[in-house]
CSV table of C-alpha atoms and ligand atoms in Angstrom, one decimal:
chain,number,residue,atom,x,y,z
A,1,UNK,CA,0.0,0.0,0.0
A,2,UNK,CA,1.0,3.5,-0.7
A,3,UNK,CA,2.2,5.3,2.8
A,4,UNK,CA,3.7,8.7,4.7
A,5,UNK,CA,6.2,6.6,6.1
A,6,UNK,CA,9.1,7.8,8.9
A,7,UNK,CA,12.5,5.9,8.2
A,8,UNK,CA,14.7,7.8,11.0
A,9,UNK,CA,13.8,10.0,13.7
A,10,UNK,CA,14.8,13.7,14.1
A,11,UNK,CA,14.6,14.8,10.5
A,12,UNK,CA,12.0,16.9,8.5
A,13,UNK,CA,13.2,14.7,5.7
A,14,UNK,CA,12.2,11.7,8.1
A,15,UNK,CA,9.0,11.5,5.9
A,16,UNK,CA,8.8,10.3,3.0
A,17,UNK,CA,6.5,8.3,0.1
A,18,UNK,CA,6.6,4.9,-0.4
A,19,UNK,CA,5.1,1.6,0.2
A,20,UNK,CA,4.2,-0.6,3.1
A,21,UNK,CA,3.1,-3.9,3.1
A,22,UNK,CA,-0.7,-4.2,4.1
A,23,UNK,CA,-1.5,-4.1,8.0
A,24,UNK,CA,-1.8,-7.8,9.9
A,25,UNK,CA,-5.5,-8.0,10.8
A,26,UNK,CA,-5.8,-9.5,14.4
A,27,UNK,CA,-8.6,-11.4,15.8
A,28,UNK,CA,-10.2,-8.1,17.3
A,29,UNK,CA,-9.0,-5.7,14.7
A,30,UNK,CA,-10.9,-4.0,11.7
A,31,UNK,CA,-9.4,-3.2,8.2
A,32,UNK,CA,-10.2,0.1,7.7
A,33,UNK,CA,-9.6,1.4,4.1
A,34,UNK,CA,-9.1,5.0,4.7
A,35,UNK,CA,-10.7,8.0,3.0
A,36,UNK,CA,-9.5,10.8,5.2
A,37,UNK,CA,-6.7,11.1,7.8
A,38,UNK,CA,-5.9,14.4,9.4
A,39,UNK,CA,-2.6,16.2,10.7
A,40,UNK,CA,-2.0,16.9,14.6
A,41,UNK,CA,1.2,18.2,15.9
A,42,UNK,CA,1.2,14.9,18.0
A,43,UNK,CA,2.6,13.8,14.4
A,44,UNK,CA,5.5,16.5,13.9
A,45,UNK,CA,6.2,15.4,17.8
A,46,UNK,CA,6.7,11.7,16.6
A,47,UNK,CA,8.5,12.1,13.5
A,48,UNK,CA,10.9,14.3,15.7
A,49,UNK,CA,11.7,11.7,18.0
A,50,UNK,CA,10.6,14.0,20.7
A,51,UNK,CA,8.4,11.0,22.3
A,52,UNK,CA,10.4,8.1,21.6
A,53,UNK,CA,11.1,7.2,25.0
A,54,UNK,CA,7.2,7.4,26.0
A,55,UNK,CA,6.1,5.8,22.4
A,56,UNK,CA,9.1,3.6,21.1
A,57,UNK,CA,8.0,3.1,17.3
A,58,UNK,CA,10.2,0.6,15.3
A,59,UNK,CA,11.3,1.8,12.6
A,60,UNK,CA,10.5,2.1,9.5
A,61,UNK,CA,6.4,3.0,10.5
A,62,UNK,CA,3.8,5.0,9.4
A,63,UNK,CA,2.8,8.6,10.6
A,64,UNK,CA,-0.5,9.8,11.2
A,65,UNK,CA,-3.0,9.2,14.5
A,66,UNK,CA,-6.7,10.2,12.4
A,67,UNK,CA,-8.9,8.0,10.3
A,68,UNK,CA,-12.2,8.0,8.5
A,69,UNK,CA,-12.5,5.5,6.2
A,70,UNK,CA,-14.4,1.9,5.2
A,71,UNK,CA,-14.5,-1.1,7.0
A,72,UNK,CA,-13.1,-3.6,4.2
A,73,UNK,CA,-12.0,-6.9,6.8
A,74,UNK,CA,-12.8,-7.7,10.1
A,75,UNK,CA,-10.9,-10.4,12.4
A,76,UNK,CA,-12.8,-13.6,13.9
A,77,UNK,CA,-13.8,-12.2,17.3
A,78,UNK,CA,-15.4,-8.6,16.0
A,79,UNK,CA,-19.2,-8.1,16.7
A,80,UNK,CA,-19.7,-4.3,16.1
A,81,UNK,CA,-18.4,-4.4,12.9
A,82,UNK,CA,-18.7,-5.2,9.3
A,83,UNK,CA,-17.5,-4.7,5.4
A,84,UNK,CA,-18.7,-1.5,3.9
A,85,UNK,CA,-19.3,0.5,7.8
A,86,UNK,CA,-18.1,3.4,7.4
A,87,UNK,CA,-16.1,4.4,10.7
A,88,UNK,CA,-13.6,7.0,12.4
A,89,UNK,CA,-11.0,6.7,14.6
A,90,UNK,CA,-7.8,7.5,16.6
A,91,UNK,CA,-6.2,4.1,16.2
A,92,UNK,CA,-3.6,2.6,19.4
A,93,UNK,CA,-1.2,4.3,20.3
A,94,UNK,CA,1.0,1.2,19.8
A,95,UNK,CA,0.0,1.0,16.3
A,96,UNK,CA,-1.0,4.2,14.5
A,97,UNK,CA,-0.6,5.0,11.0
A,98,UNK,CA,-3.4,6.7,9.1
A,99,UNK,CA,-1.0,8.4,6.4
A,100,UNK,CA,-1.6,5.1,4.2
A,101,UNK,CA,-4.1,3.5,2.3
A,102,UNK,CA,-4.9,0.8,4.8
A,103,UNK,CA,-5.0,0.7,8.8
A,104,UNK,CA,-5.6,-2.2,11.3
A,105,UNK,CA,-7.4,-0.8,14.6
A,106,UNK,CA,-8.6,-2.9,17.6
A,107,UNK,CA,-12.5,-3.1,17.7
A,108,UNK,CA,-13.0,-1.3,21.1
A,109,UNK,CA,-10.8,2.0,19.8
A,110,UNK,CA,-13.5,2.4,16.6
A,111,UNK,CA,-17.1,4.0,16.1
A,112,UNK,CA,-19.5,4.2,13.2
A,113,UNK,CA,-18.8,7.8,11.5
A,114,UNK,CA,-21.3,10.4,12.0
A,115,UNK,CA,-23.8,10.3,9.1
A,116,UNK,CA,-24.1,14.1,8.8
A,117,UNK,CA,-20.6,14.7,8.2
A,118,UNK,CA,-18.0,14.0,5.0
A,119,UNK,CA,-14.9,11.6,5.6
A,120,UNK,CA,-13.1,14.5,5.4
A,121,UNK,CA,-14.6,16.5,8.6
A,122,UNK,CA,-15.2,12.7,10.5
A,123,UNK,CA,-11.4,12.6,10.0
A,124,UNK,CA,-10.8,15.7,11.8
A,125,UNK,CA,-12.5,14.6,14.8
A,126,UNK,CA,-11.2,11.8,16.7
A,127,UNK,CA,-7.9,12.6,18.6
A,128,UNK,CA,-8.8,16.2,19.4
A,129,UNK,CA,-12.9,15.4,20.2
A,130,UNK,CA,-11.5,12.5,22.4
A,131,UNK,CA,-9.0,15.2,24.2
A,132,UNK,CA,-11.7,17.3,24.5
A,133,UNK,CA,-13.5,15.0,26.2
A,134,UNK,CA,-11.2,13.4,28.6
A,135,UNK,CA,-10.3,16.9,29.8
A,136,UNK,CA,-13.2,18.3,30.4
A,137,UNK,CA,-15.6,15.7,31.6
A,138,UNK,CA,-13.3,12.7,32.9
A,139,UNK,CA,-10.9,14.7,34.5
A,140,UNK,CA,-12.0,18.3,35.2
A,141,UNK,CA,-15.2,17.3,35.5
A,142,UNK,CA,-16.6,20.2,33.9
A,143,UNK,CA,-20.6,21.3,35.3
A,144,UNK,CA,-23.0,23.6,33.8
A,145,UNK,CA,-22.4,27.0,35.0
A,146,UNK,CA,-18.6,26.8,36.2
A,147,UNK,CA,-16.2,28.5,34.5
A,148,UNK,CA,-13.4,27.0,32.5
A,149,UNK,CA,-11.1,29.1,30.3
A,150,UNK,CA,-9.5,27.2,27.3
A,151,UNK,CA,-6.3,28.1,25.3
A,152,UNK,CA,-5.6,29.0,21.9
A,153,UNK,CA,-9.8,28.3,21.0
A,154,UNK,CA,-8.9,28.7,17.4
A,155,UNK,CA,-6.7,25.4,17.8
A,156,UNK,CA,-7.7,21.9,16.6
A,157,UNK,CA,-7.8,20.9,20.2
A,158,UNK,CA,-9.2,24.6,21.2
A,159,UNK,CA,-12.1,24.4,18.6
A,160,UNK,CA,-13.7,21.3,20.2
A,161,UNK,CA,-13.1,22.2,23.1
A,162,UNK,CA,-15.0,25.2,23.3
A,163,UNK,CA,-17.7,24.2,21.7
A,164,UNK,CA,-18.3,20.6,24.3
A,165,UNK,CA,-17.8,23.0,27.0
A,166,UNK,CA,-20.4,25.2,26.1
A,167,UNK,CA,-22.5,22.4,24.9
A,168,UNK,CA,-21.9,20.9,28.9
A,169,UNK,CA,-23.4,24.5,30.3
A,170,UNK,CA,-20.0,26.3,31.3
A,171,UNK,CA,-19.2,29.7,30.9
A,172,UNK,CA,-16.4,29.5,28.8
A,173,UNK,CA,-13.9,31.9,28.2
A,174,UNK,CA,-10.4,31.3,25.4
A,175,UNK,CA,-7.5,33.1,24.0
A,176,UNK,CA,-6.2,33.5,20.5
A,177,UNK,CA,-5.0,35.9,18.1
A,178,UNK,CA,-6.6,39.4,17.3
A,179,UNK,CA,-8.0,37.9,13.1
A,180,UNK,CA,-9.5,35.3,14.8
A,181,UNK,CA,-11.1,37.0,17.9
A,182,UNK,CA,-14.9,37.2,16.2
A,183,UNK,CA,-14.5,34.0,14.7
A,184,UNK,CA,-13.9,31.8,17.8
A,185,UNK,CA,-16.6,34.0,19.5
A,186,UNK,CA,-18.7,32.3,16.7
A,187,UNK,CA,-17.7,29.2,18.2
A,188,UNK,CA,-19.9,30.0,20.9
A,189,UNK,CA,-17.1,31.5,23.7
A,190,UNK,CA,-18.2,33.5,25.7
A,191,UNK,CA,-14.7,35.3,26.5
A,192,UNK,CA,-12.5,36.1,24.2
A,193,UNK,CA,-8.9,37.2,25.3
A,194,UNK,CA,-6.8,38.6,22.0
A,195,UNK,CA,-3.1,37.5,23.2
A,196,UNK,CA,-1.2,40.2,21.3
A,197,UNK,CA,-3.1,42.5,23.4
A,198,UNK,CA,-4.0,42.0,26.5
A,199,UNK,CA,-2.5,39.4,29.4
A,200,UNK,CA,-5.3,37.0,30.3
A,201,UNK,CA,-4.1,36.5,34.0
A,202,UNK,CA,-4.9,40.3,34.2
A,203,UNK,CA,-8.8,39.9,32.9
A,204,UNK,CA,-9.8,36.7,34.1
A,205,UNK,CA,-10.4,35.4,37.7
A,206,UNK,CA,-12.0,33.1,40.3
A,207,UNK,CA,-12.2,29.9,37.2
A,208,UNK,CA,-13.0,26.4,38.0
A,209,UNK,CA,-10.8,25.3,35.4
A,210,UNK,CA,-8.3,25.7,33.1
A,211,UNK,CA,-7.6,23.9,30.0
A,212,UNK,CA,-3.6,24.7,28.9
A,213,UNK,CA,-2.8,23.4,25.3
A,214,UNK,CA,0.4,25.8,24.9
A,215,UNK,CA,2.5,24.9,28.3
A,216,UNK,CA,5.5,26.8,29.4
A,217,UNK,CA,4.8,30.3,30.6
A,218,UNK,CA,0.8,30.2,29.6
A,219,UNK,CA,0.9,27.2,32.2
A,220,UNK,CA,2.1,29.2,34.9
A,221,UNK,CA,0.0,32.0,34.9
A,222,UNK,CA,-2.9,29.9,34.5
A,223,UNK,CA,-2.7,28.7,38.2
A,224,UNK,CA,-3.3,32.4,39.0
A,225,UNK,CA,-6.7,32.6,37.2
A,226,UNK,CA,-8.2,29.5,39.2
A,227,UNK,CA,-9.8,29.8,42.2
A,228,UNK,CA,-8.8,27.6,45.6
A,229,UNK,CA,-10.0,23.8,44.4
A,230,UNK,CA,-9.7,24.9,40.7
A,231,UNK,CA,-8.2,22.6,38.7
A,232,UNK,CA,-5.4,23.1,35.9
A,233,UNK,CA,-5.1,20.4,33.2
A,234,UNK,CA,-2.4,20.4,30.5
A,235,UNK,CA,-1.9,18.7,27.6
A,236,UNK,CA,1.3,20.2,26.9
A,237,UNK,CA,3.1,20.8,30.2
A,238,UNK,CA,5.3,18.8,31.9
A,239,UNK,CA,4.0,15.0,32.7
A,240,UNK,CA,2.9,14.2,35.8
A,241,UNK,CA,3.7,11.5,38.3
A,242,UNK,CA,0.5,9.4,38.0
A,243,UNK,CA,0.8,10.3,34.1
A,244,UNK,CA,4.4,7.6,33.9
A,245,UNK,CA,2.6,5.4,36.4
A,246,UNK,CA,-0.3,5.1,34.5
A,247,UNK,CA,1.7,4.2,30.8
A,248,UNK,CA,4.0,1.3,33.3
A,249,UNK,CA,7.2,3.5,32.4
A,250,UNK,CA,10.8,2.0,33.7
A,251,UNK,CA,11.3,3.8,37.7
A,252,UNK,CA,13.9,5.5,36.1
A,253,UNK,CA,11.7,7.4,33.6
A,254,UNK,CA,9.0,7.7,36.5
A,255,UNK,CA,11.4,9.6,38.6
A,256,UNK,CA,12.7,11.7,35.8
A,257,UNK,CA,9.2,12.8,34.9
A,258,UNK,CA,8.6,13.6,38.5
A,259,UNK,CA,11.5,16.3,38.5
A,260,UNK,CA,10.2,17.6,35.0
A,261,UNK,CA,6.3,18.5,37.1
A,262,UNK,CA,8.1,19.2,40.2
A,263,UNK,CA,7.8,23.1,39.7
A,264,UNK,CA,4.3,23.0,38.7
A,265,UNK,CA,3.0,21.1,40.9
A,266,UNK,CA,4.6,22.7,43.7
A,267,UNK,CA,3.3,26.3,42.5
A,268,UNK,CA,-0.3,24.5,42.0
A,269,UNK,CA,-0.1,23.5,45.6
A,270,UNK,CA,1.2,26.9,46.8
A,271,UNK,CA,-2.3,28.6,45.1
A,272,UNK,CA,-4.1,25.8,45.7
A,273,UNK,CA,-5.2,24.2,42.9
A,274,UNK,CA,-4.7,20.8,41.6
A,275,UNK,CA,-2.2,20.4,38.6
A,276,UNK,CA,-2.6,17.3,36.1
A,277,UNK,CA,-1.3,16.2,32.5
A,278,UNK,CA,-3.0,14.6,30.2
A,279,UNK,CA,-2.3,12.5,27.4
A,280,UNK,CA,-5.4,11.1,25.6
A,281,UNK,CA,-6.2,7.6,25.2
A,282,UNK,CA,-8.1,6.3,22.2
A,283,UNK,CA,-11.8,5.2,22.4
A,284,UNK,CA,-15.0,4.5,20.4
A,285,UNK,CA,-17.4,4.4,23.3
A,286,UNK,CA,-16.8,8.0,24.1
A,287,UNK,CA,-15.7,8.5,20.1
A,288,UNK,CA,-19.9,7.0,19.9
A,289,UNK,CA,-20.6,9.6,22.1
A,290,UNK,CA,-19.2,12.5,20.1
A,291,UNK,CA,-21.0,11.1,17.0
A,292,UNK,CA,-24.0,12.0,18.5
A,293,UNK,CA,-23.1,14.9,19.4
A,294,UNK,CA,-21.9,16.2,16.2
A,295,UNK,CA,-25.4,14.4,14.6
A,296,UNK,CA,-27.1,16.0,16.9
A,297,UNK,CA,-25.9,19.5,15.8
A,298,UNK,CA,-24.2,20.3,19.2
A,299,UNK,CA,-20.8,20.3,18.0
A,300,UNK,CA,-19.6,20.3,14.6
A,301,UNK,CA,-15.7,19.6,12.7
A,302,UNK,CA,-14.1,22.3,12.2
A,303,UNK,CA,-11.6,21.9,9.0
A,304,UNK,CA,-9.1,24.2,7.8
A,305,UNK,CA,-7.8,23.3,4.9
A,306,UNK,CA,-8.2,19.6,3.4
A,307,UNK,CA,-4.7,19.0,1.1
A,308,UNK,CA,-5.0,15.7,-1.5
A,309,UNK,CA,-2.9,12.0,-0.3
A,310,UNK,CA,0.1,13.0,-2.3
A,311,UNK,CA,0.6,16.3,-0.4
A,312,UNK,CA,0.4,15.0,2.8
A,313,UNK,CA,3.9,16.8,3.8
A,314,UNK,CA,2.3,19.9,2.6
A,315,UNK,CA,-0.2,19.1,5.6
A,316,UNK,CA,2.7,18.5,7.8
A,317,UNK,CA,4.6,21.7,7.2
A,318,UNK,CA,1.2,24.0,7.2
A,319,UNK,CA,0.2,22.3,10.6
A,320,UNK,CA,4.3,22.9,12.0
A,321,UNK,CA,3.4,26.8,11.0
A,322,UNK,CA,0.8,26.4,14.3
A,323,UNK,CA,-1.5,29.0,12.8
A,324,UNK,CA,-4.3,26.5,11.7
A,325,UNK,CA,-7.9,27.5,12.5
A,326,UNK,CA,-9.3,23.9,13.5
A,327,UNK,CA,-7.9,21.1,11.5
A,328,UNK,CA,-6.1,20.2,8.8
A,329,UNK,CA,-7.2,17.2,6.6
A,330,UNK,CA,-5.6,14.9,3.6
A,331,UNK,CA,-8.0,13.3,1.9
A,332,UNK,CA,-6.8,10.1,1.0
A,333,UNK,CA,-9.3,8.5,-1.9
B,1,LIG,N1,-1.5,15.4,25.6
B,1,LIG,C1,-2.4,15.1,24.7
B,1,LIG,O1,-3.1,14.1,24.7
B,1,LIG,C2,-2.6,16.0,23.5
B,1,LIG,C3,-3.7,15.9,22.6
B,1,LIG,C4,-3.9,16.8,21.6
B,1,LIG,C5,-3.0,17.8,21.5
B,1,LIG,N2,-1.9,17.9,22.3
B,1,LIG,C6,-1.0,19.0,22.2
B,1,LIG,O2,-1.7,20.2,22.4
B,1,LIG,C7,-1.2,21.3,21.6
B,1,LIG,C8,-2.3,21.9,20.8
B,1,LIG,O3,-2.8,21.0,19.8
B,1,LIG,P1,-3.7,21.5,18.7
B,1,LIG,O4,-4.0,20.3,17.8
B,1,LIG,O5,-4.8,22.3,19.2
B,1,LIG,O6,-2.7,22.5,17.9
B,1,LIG,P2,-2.9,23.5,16.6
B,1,LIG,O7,-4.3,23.2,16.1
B,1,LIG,O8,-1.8,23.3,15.7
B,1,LIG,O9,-2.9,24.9,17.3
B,1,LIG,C9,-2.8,26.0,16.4
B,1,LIG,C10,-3.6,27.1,17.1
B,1,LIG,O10,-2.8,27.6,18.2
B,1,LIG,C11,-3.1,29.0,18.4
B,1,LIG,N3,-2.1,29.6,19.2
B,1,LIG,C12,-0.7,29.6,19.0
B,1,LIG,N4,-0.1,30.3,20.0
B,1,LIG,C13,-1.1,30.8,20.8
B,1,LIG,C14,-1.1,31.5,22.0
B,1,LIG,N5,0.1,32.0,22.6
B,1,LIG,N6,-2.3,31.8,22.6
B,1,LIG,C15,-3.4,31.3,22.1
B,1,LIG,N7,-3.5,30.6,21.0
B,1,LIG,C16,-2.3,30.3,20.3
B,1,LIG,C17,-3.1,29.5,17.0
B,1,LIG,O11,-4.0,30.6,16.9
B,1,LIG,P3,-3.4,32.0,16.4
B,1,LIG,O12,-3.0,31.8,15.0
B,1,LIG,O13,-4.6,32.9,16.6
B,1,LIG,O14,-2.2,32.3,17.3
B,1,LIG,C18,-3.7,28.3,16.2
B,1,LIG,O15,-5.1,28.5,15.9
B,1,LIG,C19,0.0,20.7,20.8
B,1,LIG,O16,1.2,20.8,21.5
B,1,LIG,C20,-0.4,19.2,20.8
B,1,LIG,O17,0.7,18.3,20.6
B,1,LIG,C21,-1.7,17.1,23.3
């Protein structure tokens, strides 16, 4: 099969064209032949190497952690599944690659694609609706009427982010750049903080929780917008201890990524607040869940630009210039 396929790590010429041999279909796997995959930075973070110690990938594999597609095959012990479904998913961790023509995923990890949407916006979905999710409902435990303020809204992340909190009740209030201050406000925020002008630990006050997607210094002045008992959760600041406990990392690593959190998590304490990272886990139950939403008209993809199979590193390079608006999406067939 054709492929996006990473020979070496730590090289933007790491990418490259070529083909792969079809997946293995396991018992509890589906074929999935893929229509649509679409680009996350997670992606330009793997290529990179930066993750290799947390997601050892043996090389050569293939890039990309989005599907849409059809169900062509299933394995013996699948029952939610057959040929000709049309599905979406963020496939394991373990074994991602949705830059190709073909992709094995375990049963569990998959859900039926929304009917009201393309392949191309279904594609979009998965691994930032699922880290929309597991953020604000699994671990902040988001209610109707608490506040929550959400980084760079305009994001792929950002953009479903706001829109399941506001569909949840909160008051939510985001950050981005001064062109897109109306256009996230059209995602339903209700405060919009343009970063080139104003300091958002200045405006904002007394939230029940804060969703960080940029880390470094944004992280830090987020604890200062919580109020006592609020909770900061990060999906791009250092990990956490119960983060290496929970993916069985070596003690060595675990102690390593307890120095790396050791400063946050100390100035969390000191104001108060809880501090947690998050890295999101694939899985169609909840991915079931945000298909009704989005069928339902409560949430809805938000793509871009969609870029055709053969310029998938076209995809890679716009994503890597971090000013997309939502997603970015390569349609595959
Ligand atoms: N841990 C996990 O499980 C997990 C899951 C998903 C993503 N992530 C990580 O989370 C981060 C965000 O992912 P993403 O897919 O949302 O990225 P993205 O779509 O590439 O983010 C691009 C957006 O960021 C905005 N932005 C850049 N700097 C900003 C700033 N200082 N303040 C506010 N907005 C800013 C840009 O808006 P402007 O053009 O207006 O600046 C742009 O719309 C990445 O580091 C990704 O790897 C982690």
């Amino acid at each position: 099969m054709k492929a996006f396929i990473v020979d070496r790590y730590g090289s933007k010429d790491g990418v490259r064209a070529g083909e792969m041999p079809d997946p293995e279909l396991r018992d509890d796997d589906v074929l999935v032949q893929i229509h649509a995959a679409s680009v996350n930075p997670l992606d330009l973070k793997i290529r990179d190497g930066k993750l290799k110690l947390i997601l050892p990938y043996r090389l050569p594999f293939v890039l990309g952690n989005d599907v849409a597609g059809v169900v062509v095959r299933v394995g013996s012990r699948v029952r939610r599944f057959k040929s000709g479904d049309e599905v979406y998913a963020r496939p394991d961790t373990d074994r991602i690659g949705a830059f190709a023509e073909l992709i094995s995923i375990k049963e569990g990890s998959v859900a039926i694609k929304p009917k009201s949407i393309s392949m191309e916006e279904a594609a979009s979905m998965p691994l930032v609706g699922l880290t929309a999710w597991q953020t604000l409902i699994e671990r902040a435990n988001l209610k109707a009427g608490q506040k929550v303020l959400i980084h760079a809204g305009s994001g792929g992340v950002g953009t479903m982010a706001v829109q399941l909190a506001k569909h949840l009740g909160a008051i939510v209030a985001t950050t981005t750049s001064t062109a897109n201050v109306d256009w996230v406000k059209g995602l339903g925020a209700d405060v919009v903080i343009d970063y080139r002008k104003d300091d958002f630990e200045t405006v904002l006050r007394d939230y029940d929780v804060v969703l960080d997607t940029l880390g470094g210094e944004v992280l830090e002045k987020s604890l200062r917008v919580l109020k006592p008992g609020g909770k900061l959760v990060s999906i791009a600041g250092p990990p956490d201890p119960d983060f290496a406990k929970d993916m069985g990392l070596p003690w060595a690593m675990r102690q390593v990524i307890r120095l790396l959190s050791r400063r946050i998590r100390k100035s969390a304490k000191h104001h108060g607040v809880s501090y947690s990272f998050l890295f999101m886990k694939p899985n169609g139950d909840q991915l079931r869940e945000i298909g009704s939403l989005i069928d339902a008209g409560a949430i809805r993809p938000v793509v871009d630009r969609v870029f055709p199979f053969e310029s998938t590193m076209e995809a890679l390079v716009y994503v890597e210039q971090g000013r997309a608006k939502g997603k970015v999406v390569v349609k595959v067939r």
